[in-house]
PDB file of C-alpha atoms and ligand atoms in Angstrom:
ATOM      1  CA  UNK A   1       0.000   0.000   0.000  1.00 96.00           C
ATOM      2  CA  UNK A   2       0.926   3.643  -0.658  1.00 98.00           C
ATOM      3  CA  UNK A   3       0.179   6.690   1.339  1.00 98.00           C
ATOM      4  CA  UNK A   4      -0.133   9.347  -1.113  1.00 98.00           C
ATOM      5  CA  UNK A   5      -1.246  12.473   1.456  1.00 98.00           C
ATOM      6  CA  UNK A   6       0.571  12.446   4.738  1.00 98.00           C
ATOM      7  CA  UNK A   7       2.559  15.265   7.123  1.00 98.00           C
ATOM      8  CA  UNK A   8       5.100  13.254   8.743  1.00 98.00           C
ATOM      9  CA  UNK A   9       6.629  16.662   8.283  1.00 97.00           C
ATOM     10  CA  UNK A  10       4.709  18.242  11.082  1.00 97.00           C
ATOM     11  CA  UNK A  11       5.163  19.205  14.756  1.00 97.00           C
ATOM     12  CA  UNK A  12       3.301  16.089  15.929  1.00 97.00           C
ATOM     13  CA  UNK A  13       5.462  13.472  14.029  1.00 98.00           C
ATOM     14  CA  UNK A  14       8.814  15.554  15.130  1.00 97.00           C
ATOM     15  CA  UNK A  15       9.682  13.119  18.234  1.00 97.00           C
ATOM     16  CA  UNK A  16       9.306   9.514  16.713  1.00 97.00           C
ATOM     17  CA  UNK A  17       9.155   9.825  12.851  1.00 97.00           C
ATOM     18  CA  UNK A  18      11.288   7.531  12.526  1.00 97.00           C
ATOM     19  CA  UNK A  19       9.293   4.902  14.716  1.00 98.00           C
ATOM     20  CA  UNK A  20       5.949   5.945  12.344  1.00 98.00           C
ATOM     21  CA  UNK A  21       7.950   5.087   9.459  1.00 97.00           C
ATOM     22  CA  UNK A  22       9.392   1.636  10.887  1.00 97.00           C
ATOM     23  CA  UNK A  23       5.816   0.854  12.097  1.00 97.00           C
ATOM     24  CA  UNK A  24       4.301   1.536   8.645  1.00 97.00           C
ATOM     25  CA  UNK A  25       7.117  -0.166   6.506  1.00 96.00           C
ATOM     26  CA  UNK A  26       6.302  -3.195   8.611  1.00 96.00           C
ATOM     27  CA  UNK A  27       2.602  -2.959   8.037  1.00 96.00           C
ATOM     28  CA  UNK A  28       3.183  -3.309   4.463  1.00 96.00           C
ATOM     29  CA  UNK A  29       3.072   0.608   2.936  1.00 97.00           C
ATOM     30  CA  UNK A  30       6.058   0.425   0.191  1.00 96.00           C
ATOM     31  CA  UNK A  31       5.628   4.615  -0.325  1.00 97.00           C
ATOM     32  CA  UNK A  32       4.608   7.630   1.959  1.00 98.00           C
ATOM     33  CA  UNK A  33       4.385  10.690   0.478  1.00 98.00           C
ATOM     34  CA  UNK A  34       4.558  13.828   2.465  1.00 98.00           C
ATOM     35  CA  UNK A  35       3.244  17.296   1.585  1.00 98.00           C
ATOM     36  CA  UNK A  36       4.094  20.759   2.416  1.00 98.00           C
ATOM     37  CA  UNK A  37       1.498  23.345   3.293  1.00 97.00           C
ATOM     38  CA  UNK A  38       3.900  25.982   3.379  1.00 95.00           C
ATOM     39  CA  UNK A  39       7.322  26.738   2.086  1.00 95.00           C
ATOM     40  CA  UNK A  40       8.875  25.526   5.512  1.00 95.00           C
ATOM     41  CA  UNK A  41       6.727  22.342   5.717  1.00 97.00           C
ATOM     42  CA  UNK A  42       6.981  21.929   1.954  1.00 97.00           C
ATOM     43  CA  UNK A  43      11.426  21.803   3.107  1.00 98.00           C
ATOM     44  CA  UNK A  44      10.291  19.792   6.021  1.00 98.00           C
ATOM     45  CA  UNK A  45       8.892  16.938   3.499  1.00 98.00           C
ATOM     46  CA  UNK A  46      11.748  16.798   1.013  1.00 98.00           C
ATOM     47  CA  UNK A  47      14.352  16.448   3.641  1.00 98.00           C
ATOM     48  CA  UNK A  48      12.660  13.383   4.622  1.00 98.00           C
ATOM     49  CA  UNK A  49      12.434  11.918   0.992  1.00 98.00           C
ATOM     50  CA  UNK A  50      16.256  12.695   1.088  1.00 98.00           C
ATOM     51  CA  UNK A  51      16.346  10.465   4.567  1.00 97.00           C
ATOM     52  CA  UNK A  52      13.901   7.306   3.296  1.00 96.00           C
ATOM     53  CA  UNK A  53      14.369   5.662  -0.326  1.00 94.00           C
ATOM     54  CA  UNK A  54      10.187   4.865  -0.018  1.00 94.00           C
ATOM     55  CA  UNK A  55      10.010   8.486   0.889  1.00 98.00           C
ATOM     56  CA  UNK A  56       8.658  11.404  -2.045  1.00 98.00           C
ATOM     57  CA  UNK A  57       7.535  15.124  -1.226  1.00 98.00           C
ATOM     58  CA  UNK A  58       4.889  17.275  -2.592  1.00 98.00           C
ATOM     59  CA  UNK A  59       5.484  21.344  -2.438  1.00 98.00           C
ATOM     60  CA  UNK A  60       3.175  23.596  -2.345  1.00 98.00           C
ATOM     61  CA  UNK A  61       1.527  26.131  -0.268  1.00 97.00           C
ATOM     62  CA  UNK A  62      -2.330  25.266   1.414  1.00 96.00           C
ATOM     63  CA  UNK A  63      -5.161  27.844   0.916  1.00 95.00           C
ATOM     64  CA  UNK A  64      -5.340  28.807   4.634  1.00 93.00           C
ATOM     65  CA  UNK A  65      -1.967  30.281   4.005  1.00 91.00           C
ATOM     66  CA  UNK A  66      -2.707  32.587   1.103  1.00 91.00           C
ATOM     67  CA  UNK A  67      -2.962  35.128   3.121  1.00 89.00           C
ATOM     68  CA  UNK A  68      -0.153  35.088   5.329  1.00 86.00           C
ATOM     69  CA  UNK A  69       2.570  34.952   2.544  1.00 82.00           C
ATOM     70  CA  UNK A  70       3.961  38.254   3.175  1.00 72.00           C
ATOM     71  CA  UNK A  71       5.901  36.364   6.059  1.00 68.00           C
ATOM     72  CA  UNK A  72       7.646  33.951   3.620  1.00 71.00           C
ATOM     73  CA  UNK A  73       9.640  36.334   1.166  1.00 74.00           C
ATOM     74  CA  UNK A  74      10.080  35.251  -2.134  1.00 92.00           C
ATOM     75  CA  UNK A  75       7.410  32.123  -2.116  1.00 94.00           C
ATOM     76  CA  UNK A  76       7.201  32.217  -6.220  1.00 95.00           C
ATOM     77  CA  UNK A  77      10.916  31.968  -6.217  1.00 95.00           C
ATOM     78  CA  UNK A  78      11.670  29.571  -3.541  1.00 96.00           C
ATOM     79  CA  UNK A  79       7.953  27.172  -4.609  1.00 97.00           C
ATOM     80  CA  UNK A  80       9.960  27.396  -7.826  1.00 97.00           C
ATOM     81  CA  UNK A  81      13.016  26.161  -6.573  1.00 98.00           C
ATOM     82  CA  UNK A  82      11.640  23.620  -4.572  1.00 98.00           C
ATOM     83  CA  UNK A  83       9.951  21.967  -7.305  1.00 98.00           C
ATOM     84  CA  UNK A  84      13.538  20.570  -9.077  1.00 98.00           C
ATOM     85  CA  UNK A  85      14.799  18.806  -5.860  1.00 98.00           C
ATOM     86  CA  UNK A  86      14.972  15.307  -6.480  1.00 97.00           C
ATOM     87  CA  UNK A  87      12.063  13.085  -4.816  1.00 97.00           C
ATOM     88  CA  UNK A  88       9.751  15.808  -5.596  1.00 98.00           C
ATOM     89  CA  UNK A  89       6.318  14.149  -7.062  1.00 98.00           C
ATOM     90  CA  UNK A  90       3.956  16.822  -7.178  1.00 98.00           C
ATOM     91  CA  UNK A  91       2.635  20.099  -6.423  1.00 98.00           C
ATOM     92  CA  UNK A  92       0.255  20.719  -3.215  1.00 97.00           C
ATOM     93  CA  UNK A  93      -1.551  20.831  -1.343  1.00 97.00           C
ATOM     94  CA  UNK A  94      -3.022  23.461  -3.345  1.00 98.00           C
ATOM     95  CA  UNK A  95      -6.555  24.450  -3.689  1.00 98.00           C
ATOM     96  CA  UNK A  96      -9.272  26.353  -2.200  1.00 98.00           C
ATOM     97  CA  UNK A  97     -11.420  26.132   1.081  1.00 96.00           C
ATOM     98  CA  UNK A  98     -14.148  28.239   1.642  1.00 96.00           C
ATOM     99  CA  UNK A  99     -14.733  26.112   5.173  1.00 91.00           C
ATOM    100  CA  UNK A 100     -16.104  28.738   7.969  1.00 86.00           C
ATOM    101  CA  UNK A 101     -13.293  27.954  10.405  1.00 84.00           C
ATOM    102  CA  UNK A 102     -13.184  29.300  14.241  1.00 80.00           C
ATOM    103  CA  UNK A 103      -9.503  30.066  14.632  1.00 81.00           C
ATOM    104  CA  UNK A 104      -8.820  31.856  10.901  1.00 77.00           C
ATOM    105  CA  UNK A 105     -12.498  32.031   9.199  1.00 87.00           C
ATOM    106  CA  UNK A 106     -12.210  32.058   5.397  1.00 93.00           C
ATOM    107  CA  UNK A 107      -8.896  33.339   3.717  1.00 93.00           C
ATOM    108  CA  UNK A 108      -9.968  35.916   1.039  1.00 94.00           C
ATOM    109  CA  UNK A 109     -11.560  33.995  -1.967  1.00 96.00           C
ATOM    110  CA  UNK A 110      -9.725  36.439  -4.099  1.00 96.00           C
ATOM    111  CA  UNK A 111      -6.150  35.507  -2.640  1.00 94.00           C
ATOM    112  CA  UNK A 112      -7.015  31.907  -2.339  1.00 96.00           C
ATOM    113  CA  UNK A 113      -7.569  31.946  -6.042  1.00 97.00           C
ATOM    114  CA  UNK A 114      -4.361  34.177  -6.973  1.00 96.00           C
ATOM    115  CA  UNK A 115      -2.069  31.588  -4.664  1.00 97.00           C
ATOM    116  CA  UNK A 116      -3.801  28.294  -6.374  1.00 98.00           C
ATOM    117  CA  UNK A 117      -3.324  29.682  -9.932  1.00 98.00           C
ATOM    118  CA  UNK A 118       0.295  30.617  -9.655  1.00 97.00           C
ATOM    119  CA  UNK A 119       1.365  27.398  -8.044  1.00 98.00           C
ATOM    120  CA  UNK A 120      -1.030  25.314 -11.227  1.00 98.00           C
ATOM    121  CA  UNK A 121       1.216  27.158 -13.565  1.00 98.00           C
ATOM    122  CA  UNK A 122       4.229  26.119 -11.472  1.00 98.00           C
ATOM    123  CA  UNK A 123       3.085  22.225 -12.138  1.00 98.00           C
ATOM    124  CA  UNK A 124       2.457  23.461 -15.864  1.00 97.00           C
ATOM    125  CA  UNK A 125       6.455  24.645 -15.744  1.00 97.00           C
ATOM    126  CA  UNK A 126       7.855  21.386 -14.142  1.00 97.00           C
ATOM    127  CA  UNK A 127       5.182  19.173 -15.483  1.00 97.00           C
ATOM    128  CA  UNK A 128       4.021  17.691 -12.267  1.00 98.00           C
ATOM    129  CA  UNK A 129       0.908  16.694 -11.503  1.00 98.00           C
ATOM    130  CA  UNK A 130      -1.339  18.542  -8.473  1.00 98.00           C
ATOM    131  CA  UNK A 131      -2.634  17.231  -5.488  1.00 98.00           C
ATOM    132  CA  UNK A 132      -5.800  19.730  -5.013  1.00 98.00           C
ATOM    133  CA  UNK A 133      -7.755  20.099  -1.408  1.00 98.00           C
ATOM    134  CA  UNK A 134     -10.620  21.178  -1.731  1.00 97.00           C
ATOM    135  CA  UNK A 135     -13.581  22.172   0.770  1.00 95.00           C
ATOM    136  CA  UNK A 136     -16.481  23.651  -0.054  1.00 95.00           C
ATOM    137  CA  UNK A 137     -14.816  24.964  -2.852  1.00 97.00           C
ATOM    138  CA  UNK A 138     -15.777  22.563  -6.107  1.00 97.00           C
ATOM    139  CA  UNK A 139     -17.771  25.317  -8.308  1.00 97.00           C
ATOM    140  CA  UNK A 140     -14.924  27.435  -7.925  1.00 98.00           C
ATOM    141  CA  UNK A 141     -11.939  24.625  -8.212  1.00 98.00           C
ATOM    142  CA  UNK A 142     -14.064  23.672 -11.732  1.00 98.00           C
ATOM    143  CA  UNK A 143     -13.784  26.880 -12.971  1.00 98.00           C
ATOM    144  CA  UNK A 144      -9.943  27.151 -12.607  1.00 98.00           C
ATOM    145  CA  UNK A 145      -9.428  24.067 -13.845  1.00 98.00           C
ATOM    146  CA  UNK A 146     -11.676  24.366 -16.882  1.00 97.00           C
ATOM    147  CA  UNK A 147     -10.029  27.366 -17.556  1.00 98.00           C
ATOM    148  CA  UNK A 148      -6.242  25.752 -17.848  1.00 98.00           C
ATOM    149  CA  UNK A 149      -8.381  23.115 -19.337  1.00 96.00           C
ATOM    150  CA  UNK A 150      -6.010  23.160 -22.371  1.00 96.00           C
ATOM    151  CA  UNK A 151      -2.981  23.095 -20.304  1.00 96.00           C
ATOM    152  CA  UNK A 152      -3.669  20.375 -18.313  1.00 96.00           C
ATOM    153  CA  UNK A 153      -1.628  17.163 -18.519  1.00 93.00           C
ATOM    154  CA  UNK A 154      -3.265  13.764 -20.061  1.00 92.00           C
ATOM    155  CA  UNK A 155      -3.315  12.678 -15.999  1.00 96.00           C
ATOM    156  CA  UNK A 156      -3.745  16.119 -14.399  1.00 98.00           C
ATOM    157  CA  UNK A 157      -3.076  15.206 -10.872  1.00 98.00           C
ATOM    158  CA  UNK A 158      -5.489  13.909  -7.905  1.00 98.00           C
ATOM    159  CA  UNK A 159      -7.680  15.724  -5.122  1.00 98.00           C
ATOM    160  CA  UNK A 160      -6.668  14.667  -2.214  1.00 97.00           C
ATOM    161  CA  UNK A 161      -9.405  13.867   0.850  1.00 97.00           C
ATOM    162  CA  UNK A 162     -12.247  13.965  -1.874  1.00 98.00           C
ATOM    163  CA  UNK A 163     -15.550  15.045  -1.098  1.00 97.00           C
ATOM    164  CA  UNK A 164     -18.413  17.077  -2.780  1.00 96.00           C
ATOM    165  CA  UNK A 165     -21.320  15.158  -4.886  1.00 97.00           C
ATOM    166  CA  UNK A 166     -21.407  12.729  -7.639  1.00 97.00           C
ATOM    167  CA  UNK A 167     -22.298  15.063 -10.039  1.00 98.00           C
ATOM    168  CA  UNK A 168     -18.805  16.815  -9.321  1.00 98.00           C
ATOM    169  CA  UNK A 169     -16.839  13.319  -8.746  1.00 98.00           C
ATOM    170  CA  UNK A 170     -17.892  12.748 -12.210  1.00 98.00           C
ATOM    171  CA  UNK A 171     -16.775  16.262 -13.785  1.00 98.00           C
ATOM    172  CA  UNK A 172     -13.109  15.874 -12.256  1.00 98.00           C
ATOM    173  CA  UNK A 173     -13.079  11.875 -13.392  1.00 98.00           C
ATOM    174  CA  UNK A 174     -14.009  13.651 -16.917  1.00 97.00           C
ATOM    175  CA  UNK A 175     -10.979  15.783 -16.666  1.00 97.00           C
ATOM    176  CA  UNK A 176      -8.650  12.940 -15.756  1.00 98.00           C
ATOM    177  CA  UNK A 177      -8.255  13.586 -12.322  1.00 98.00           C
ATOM    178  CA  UNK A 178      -7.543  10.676  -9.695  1.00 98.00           C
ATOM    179  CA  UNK A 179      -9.479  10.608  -6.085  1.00 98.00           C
ATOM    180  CA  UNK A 180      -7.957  10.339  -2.615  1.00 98.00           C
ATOM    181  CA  UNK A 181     -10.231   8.909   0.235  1.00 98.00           C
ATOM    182  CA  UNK A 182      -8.928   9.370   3.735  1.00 98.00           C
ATOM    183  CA  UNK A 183     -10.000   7.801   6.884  1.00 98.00           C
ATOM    184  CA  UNK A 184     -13.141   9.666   7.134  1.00 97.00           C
ATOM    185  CA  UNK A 185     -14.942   7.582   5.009  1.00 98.00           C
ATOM    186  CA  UNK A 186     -15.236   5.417   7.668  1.00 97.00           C
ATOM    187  CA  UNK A 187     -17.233   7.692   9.972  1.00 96.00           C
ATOM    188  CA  UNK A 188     -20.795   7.724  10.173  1.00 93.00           C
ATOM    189  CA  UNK A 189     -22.996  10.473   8.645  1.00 93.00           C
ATOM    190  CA  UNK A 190     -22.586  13.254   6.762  1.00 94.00           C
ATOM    191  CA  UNK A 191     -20.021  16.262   7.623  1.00 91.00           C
ATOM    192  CA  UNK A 192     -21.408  19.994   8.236  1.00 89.00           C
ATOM    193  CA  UNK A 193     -21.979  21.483   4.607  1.00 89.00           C
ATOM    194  CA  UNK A 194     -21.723  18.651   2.566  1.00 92.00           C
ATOM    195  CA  UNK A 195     -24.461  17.049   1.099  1.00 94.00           C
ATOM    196  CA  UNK A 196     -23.430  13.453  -0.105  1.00 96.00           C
ATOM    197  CA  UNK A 197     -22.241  10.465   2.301  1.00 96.00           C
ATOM    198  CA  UNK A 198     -18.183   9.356   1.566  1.00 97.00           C
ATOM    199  CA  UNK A 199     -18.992   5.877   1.230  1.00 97.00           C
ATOM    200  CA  UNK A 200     -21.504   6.793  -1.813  1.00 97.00           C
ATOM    201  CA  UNK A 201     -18.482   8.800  -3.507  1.00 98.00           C
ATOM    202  CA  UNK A 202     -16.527   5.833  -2.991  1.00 98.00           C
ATOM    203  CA  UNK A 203     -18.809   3.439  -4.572  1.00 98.00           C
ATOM    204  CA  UNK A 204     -19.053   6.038  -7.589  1.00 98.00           C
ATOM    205  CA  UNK A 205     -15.397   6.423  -7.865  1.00 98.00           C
ATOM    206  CA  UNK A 206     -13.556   3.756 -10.509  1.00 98.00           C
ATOM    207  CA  UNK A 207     -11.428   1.757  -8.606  1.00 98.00           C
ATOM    208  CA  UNK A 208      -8.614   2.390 -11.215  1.00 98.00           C
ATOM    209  CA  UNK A 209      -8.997   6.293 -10.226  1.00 98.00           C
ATOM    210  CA  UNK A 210      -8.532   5.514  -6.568  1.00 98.00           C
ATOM    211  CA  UNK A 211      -5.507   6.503  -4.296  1.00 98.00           C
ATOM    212  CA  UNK A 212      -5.025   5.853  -0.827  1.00 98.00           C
ATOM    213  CA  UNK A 213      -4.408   8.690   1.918  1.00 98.00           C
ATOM    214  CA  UNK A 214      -4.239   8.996   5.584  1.00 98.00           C
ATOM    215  CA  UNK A 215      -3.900  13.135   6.179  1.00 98.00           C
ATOM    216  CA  UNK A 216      -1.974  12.468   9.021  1.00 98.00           C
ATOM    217  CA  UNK A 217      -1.894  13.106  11.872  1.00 98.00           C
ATOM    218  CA  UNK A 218      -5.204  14.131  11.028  1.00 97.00           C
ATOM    219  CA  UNK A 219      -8.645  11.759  10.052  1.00 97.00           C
ATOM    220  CA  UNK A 220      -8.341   9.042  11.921  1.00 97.00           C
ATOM    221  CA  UNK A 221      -9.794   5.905  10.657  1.00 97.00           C
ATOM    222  CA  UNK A 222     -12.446   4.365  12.745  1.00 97.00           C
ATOM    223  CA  UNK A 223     -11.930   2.829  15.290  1.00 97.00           C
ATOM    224  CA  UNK A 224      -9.002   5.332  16.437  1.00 97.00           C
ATOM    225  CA  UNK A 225     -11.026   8.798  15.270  1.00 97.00           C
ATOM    226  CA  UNK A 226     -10.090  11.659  17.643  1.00 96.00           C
ATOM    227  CA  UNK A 227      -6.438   9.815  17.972  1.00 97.00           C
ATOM    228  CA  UNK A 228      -3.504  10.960  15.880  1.00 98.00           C
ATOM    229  CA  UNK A 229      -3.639   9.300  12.833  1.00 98.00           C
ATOM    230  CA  UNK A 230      -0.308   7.376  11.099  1.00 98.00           C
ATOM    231  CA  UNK A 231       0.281   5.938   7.632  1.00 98.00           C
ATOM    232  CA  UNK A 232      -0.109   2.302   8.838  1.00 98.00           C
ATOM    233  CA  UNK A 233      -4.084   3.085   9.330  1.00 98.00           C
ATOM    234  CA  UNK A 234      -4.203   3.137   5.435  1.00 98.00           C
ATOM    235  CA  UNK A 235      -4.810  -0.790   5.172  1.00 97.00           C
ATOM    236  CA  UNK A 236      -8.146   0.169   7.366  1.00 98.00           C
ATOM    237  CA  UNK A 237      -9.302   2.783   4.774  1.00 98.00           C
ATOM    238  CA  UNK A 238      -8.094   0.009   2.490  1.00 98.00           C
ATOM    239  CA  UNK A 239     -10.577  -2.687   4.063  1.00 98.00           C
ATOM    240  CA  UNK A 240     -12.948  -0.478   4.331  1.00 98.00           C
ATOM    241  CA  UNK A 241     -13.043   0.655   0.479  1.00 98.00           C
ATOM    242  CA  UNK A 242     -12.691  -2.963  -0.286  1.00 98.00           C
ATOM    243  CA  UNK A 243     -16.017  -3.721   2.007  1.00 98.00           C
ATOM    244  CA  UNK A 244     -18.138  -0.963   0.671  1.00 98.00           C
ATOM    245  CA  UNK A 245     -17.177  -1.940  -3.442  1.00 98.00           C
ATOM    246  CA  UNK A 246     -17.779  -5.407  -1.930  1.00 98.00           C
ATOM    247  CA  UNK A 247     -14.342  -6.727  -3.582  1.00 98.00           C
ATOM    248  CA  UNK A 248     -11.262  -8.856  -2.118  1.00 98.00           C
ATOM    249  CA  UNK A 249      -8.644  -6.474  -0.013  1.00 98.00           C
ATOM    250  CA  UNK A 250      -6.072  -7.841  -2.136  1.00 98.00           C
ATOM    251  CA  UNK A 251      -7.612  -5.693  -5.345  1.00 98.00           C
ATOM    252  CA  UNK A 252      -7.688  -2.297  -3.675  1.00 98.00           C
ATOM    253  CA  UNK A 253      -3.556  -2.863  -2.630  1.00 98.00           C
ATOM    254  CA  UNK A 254      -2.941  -4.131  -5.666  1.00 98.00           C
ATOM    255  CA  UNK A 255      -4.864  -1.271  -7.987  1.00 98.00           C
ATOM    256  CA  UNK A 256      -4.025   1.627  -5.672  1.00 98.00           C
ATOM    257  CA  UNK A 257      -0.618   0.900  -5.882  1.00 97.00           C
ATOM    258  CA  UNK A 258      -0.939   1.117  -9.583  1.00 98.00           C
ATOM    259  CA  UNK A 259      -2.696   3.984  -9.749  1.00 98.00           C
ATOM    260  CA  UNK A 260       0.058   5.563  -7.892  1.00 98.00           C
ATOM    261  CA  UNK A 261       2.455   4.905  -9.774  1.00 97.00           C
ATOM    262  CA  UNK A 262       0.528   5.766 -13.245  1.00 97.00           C
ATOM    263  CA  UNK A 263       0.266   9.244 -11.702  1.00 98.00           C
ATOM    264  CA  UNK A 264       3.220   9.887  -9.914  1.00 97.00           C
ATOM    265  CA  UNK A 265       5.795   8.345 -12.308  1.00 92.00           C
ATOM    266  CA  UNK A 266       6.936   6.341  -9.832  1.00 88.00           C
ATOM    267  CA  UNK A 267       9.867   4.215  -9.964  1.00 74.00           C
TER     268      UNK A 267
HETATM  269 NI1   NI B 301      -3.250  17.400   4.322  1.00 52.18          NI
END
């Protein structure tokens, strides 16, 4: 199995990485991939790929910090620069999120919009594909990407801890995008502003389209939710795609894993 959207890279991994890794590596994930949410984190992630063979990064900078990019001088340059280290796979997370939050509200739609076009036309540059988060955000996400429509790579790129509704699951599928699904499919119910369960995305989705993600430390799986997360909970989002598509275990490892590596380039 592959994790394809982790942050090993973050505060809460900076004690025992190493024993996360170890402890996934043994439960059978071949590949984590890391991603930046800022030009620090987005450092953070490649100096682990440097550290792990089964280790990539992913650069970028997150909506939520559009607007605080006056503190990082030079982001175009140094995103820029970021994107030809080795082990680099991909530009994200990158996106928009027009999610009410209590600390920071909603980042300006404007700026959210200015940051995720410059870094799509970074991927353009490098030709990498882009790993897109998106919350509440899919009209808006459409539009941008229709827009570059032209510009966009046979396999674009993936969004990473997909939600939304079927009718926009199949627009991005259209486009050539791949889907993440994180641990939260496993919960029950629906999340505040959404409108469609997980597990009916999930059934929707093409199994050759499908990646597997953990967000950690974030999204626990079921039956650790509220615990931080870890890249060796992706066999139980694994199981639990497998249970819902009502197909063996064995074909979600074995497709995901291809599906990564279609995308990614993987070697
Ligand atoms: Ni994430």
């Amino acid at each position: 199995m592959i994790d394809v959207h982790c942050h090993l890279n973050f505060k809460s991994f900076i004690d025992d990485y190493d024993d996360v890794i170890r402890e996934a590596i043994e439960a059978g994930i071949t590949h984590i991939i890391n991603v930046g949410t800022k030009i620090e984190s987005s450092k953070k992630a490649i100096d682990l790929a440097l550290k792990y063979d089964n280790l990539y990064a992913i650069v970028g900078i997150h909506p939520h910090h559009a607007d605080k990019l006056e503190l990082e001088t030079n982001w175009l340059e140094q995103l820029n620069d970021l994107a030809t280290k080795p082990k680099v796979i991909a530009i994200g997370e990158i996106g928009l999120d027009y999610f009410p939050y209590k600390s920071n509200g909603i980042v300006d739609k404007i700026l959210q919009k200015e940051v995720f076009e410059k870094q799509i036309e970074i991927a353009f540059k490098y030709r990498l594909p882009l790993q897109i988060h998106n919350r509440h955000a899919s009209n808006d996400i459409l539009e941008i990407l229709n827009y570059y429509k032209t510009s966009l790579q046979p396999i674009p790129g993936m969004f990473h801890c997909f939600s939304g509704n079927k009718d926009f699951l199949t627009k991005v599928l259209d486009l050539g995008f791949y889907i993440g699904f994180d641990g939260n499919i496993t919960y029950d119910g629906i999340a505040p502003g959404e409108t469609t369960m997980l597990s009916d995305l999930v059934k929707n989705a093409p199994l050759d389209r499908i990646l597997l993600e953990t967000d950690s430390p974030y999204l626990s799986p079921e039956p650790h939710r509220g615990s931080r997360n870890k890249p060796c909970y992706a066999i139980l989002i694994a199981e639990f795609i497998a249970k819902l598509k009502g197909i063996s275990l064995e074909m979600v490892k074995n497709q995901t894993i291809k599906n990564t590596h279609i995308l990614f380039n993987l070697k």
